Tab-separated table of C-alpha atoms in Angstrom:
chain	number	residue	atom	x	y	z
A	14	ASN	CA	4.902	-32.137	-44.445
A	15	LEU	CA	5.708	-29.007	-42.019
A	16	PHE	CA	6.510	-29.023	-38.420
A	17	GLY	CA	6.390	-26.170	-35.863
A	18	ASN	CA	4.791	-22.894	-35.930
A	19	LEU	CA	3.778	-21.036	-39.119
A	20	ILE	CA	2.925	-17.311	-38.322
A	21	ILE	CA	1.715	-15.276	-41.410
A	22	ARG	CA	2.499	-11.728	-40.349
A	23	GLN	CA	1.744	-10.443	-44.093
A	24	GLY	CA	0.305	-11.597	-47.327
A	25	LYS	CA	-1.670	-14.967	-47.670
A	26	VAL	CA	-0.338	-18.461	-47.712
A	27	GLN	CA	-2.356	-21.058	-49.323
A	28	ALA	CA	-2.167	-24.516	-48.305
A	29	ASN	CA	-3.638	-27.578	-49.706
A	30	SER	CA	-1.738	-30.418	-47.684
A	31	SER	CA	-1.279	-31.929	-44.337
A	32	MET	CA	0.792	-29.850	-41.995
A	33	LYS	CA	1.630	-30.978	-38.612
A	34	THR	CA	1.803	-27.034	-37.488
A	35	HIS	CA	-0.148	-24.290	-35.618
A	36	VAL	CA	-0.867	-21.434	-37.741
A	37	PHE	CA	-0.877	-18.045	-36.448
A	38	VAL	CA	-2.543	-15.385	-38.593
A	39	MET	CA	-1.772	-11.782	-37.937
A	40	GLU	CA	-3.886	-8.863	-38.574
A	41	GLU	CA	-2.233	-8.200	-42.142
A	42	GLY	CA	-2.011	-11.981	-42.914
A	43	ALA	CA	-4.499	-14.382	-44.407
A	44	PHE	CA	-4.496	-18.187	-44.681
A	45	GLY	CA	-6.577	-20.490	-46.543
A	46	GLY	CA	-7.210	-23.641	-48.443
A	47	ASN	CA	-7.955	-27.299	-48.237
A	48	ALA	CA	-5.614	-28.208	-45.818
A	49	SER	CA	-5.096	-30.046	-42.371
A	50	ILE	CA	-3.261	-28.306	-39.792
A	51	MET	CA	-2.811	-28.504	-35.758
A	52	GLY	CA	-4.090	-25.463	-34.709
A	53	LEU	CA	-5.096	-22.317	-35.769
A	54	LEU	CA	-5.273	-18.752	-34.427
A	55	ASN	CA	-6.874	-16.030	-36.418
A	56	LYS	CA	-6.547	-12.483	-35.877
A	57	GLY	CA	-6.276	-11.795	-39.802
A	58	ARG	CA	-8.676	-13.218	-42.618
A	59	VAL	CA	-8.861	-17.075	-43.334
A	60	SER	CA	-10.794	-18.704	-46.085
A	61	PRO	CA	-11.474	-22.640	-45.976
A	62	GLY	CA	-11.022	-24.293	-49.341
A	63	ASN	CA	-9.919	-23.118	-52.804
A	64	SER	CA	-13.510	-21.958	-53.871
A	65	ILE	CA	-15.774	-23.931	-51.771
A	66	GLY	CA	-13.501	-26.323	-49.579
A	67	THR	CA	-12.717	-27.952	-46.163
A	68	LEU	CA	-10.291	-26.515	-43.515
A	69	GLN	CA	-9.329	-29.303	-41.103
A	70	ILE	CA	-8.133	-28.250	-37.693
A	71	GLU	CA	-6.957	-31.225	-35.344
A	72	GLU	CA	-7.159	-29.386	-32.071
A	73	ASP	CA	-8.347	-25.780	-31.479
A	74	PHE	CA	-9.528	-22.814	-33.556
A	75	ILE	CA	-9.136	-19.427	-32.174
A	76	GLN	CA	-10.681	-16.488	-33.835
A	77	GLY	CA	-9.612	-13.301	-32.226
A	78	PRO	CA	-11.866	-9.963	-32.238
A	79	SER	CA	-9.733	-8.737	-35.111
A	80	GLY	CA	-9.956	-11.935	-37.372
A	81	CYS	CA	-12.459	-12.547	-40.093
A	82	LEU	CA	-13.415	-16.012	-41.459
A	83	GLU	CA	-14.838	-16.111	-45.091
A	84	ILE	CA	-17.284	-18.500	-45.834
A	85	GLU	CA	-18.312	-19.302	-49.482
A	86	VAL	CA	-22.042	-20.751	-50.027
A	87	ASN	CA	-23.604	-21.425	-53.423
A	88	ALA	CA	-27.466	-22.100	-54.433
A	89	LYS	CA	-26.825	-25.842	-54.452
A	90	GLY	CA	-26.838	-26.082	-50.652
A	91	GLU	CA	-22.722	-26.092	-50.683
A	92	SER	CA	-20.425	-24.087	-48.256
A	93	ASP	CA	-17.164	-23.800	-46.809
A	94	LEU	CA	-16.476	-25.723	-43.707
A	95	VAL	CA	-14.024	-25.560	-40.626
A	96	LYS	CA	-13.537	-29.103	-38.903
A	97	VAL	CA	-12.461	-28.478	-35.592
A	98	GLY	CA	-11.126	-31.301	-33.662
A	99	GLY	CA	-11.004	-29.396	-30.254
A	100	LYS	CA	-12.513	-26.240	-29.301
A	101	ALA	CA	-13.689	-23.594	-31.644
A	102	ASP	CA	-13.576	-19.981	-29.726
A	103	LEU	CA	-15.188	-17.402	-31.651
A	104	ALA	CA	-15.134	-13.679	-32.108
A	105	GLY	CA	-14.642	-11.187	-34.982
A	106	THR	CA	-16.100	-11.185	-38.178
A	107	LEU	CA	-18.067	-13.898	-39.979
A	108	ARG	CA	-18.003	-12.696	-43.751
A	109	VAL	CA	-20.660	-14.573	-45.832
A	110	ILE	CA	-19.565	-14.872	-49.529
A	111	PRO	CA	-22.666	-15.927	-51.751
A	112	LYS	CA	-21.744	-17.365	-54.996
A	113	PRO	CA	-24.251	-16.412	-58.045
A	114	GLY	CA	-27.600	-18.216	-58.091
A	115	ILE	CA	-31.003	-18.459	-56.667
A	116	TYR	CA	-31.567	-19.524	-53.117
A	117	ARG	CA	-33.881	-21.173	-51.365
A	118	GLU	CA	-35.310	-19.310	-48.145
A	119	GLY	CA	-34.859	-21.576	-45.090
A	120	ALA	CA	-31.699	-23.616	-46.704
A	121	LYS	CA	-28.994	-24.008	-44.259
A	122	TYR	CA	-25.065	-24.551	-44.166
A	123	LYS	CA	-23.179	-26.067	-41.518
A	124	ILE	CA	-19.852	-23.590	-41.777
A	125	LEU	CA	-18.156	-24.888	-38.679
A	126	GLU	CA	-18.027	-28.153	-36.785
A	127	ALA	CA	-15.949	-28.459	-33.402
A	128	LYS	CA	-16.089	-30.581	-30.098
A	129	THR	CA	-17.041	-27.717	-28.696
A	130	ALA	CA	-18.025	-24.305	-30.055
A	131	GLU	CA	-18.024	-21.381	-27.941
A	132	GLY	CA	-18.292	-17.437	-28.366
A	133	THR	CA	-20.201	-15.711	-31.339
A	134	PHE	CA	-18.991	-13.746	-34.343
A	135	ASN	CA	-19.266	-9.834	-33.222
A	136	ASN	CA	-19.857	-8.876	-36.924
A	137	ILE	CA	-21.641	-10.723	-39.884
A	138	GLU	CA	-20.864	-9.229	-43.571
A	139	ASN	CA	-22.735	-10.430	-46.208
A	140	THR	CA	-20.894	-9.481	-49.584
A	141	ALA	CA	-23.995	-10.299	-51.815
A	142	SER	CA	-26.722	-8.950	-49.986
A	143	ASP	CA	-28.550	-8.398	-53.319
A	144	ILE	CA	-28.987	-12.190	-53.814
A	145	ALA	CA	-29.951	-13.610	-50.218
A	146	SER	CA	-29.837	-12.683	-46.550
A	147	PHE	CA	-28.170	-14.943	-43.906
A	148	GLY	CA	-28.682	-15.722	-40.404
A	149	VAL	CA	-26.132	-17.570	-37.813
A	150	GLY	CA	-27.373	-20.257	-35.510
A	151	TYR	CA	-24.969	-21.260	-32.744
A	152	ASN	CA	-24.841	-25.084	-31.187
A	153	PRO	CA	-22.767	-26.327	-28.518
A	154	ASP	CA	-20.776	-28.097	-31.461
A	155	GLU	CA	-21.428	-26.149	-34.530
A	156	VAL	CA	-22.375	-22.881	-36.453
A	157	VAL	CA	-24.535	-22.996	-39.040
A	158	LEU	CA	-25.969	-20.197	-41.786
A	159	SER	CA	-29.402	-20.284	-42.894
A	160	VAL	CA	-31.039	-18.216	-45.317
A	161	THR	CA	-33.862	-15.822	-44.156
A	162	LYS	CA	-34.689	-13.668	-47.282
A	163	THR	CA	-34.035	-14.068	-50.952
A	164	MET	CA	-34.394	-11.385	-53.201
A	165	TYR	CA	-35.658	-14.093	-56.143
A	166	GLN	CA	-38.694	-16.290	-56.249
A	167	LEU	CA	-38.387	-19.714	-57.890
A	168	PRO	CA	-41.330	-20.602	-60.601
A	169	ARG	CA	-44.201	-22.660	-59.107
A	170	GLY	CA	-43.329	-26.272	-58.719
A	171	ASP	CA	-39.630	-25.880	-59.351
A	172	THR	CA	-37.377	-27.347	-57.009
A	173	MET	CA	-33.975	-25.338	-55.812
A	174	SER	CA	-32.026	-28.276	-57.425
A	175	GLU	CA	-33.968	-28.430	-60.669
A	176	PHE	CA	-33.592	-24.578	-61.376
A	177	SER	CA	-30.114	-24.179	-60.111
A	178	ARG	CA	-28.796	-26.903	-62.112
A	179	ASP	CA	-28.639	-24.956	-65.051
A	180	LEU	CA	-27.221	-21.855	-63.584
């Protein structure tokens, strides 16, 4: 266990354990992994999981205007998740990273849950707009991505799980 504050000024810290610390990610820094931390201030880049995974924040999550939250999603309905025990204060950029696959229009992905969620992302980036387009929904205690447009159509009669199982 790490106690105290972790300040990431440059480079990336990938954590996959419980750390009784507050993490401060500065503009040139990055933080990711399947970790449990006390609090997070993001002015740089945060990527939950080691591909798709969960970042647990016991207290508050603040994403500043220069911060970027990178969220991976896949066609099976899985996504990264930021779980916040306190308040999530959102700003900055949400970067959606779709994994290859055929997405179902209308599919929803919970990407953040909190005791309270305030603010909105200033920018939404999609790294694979040739696969699917996404909308962002804000609720008092969660943020949800939804597929608003797909670039591929499923054959008639096939469901997403049947079709994507072999991808």
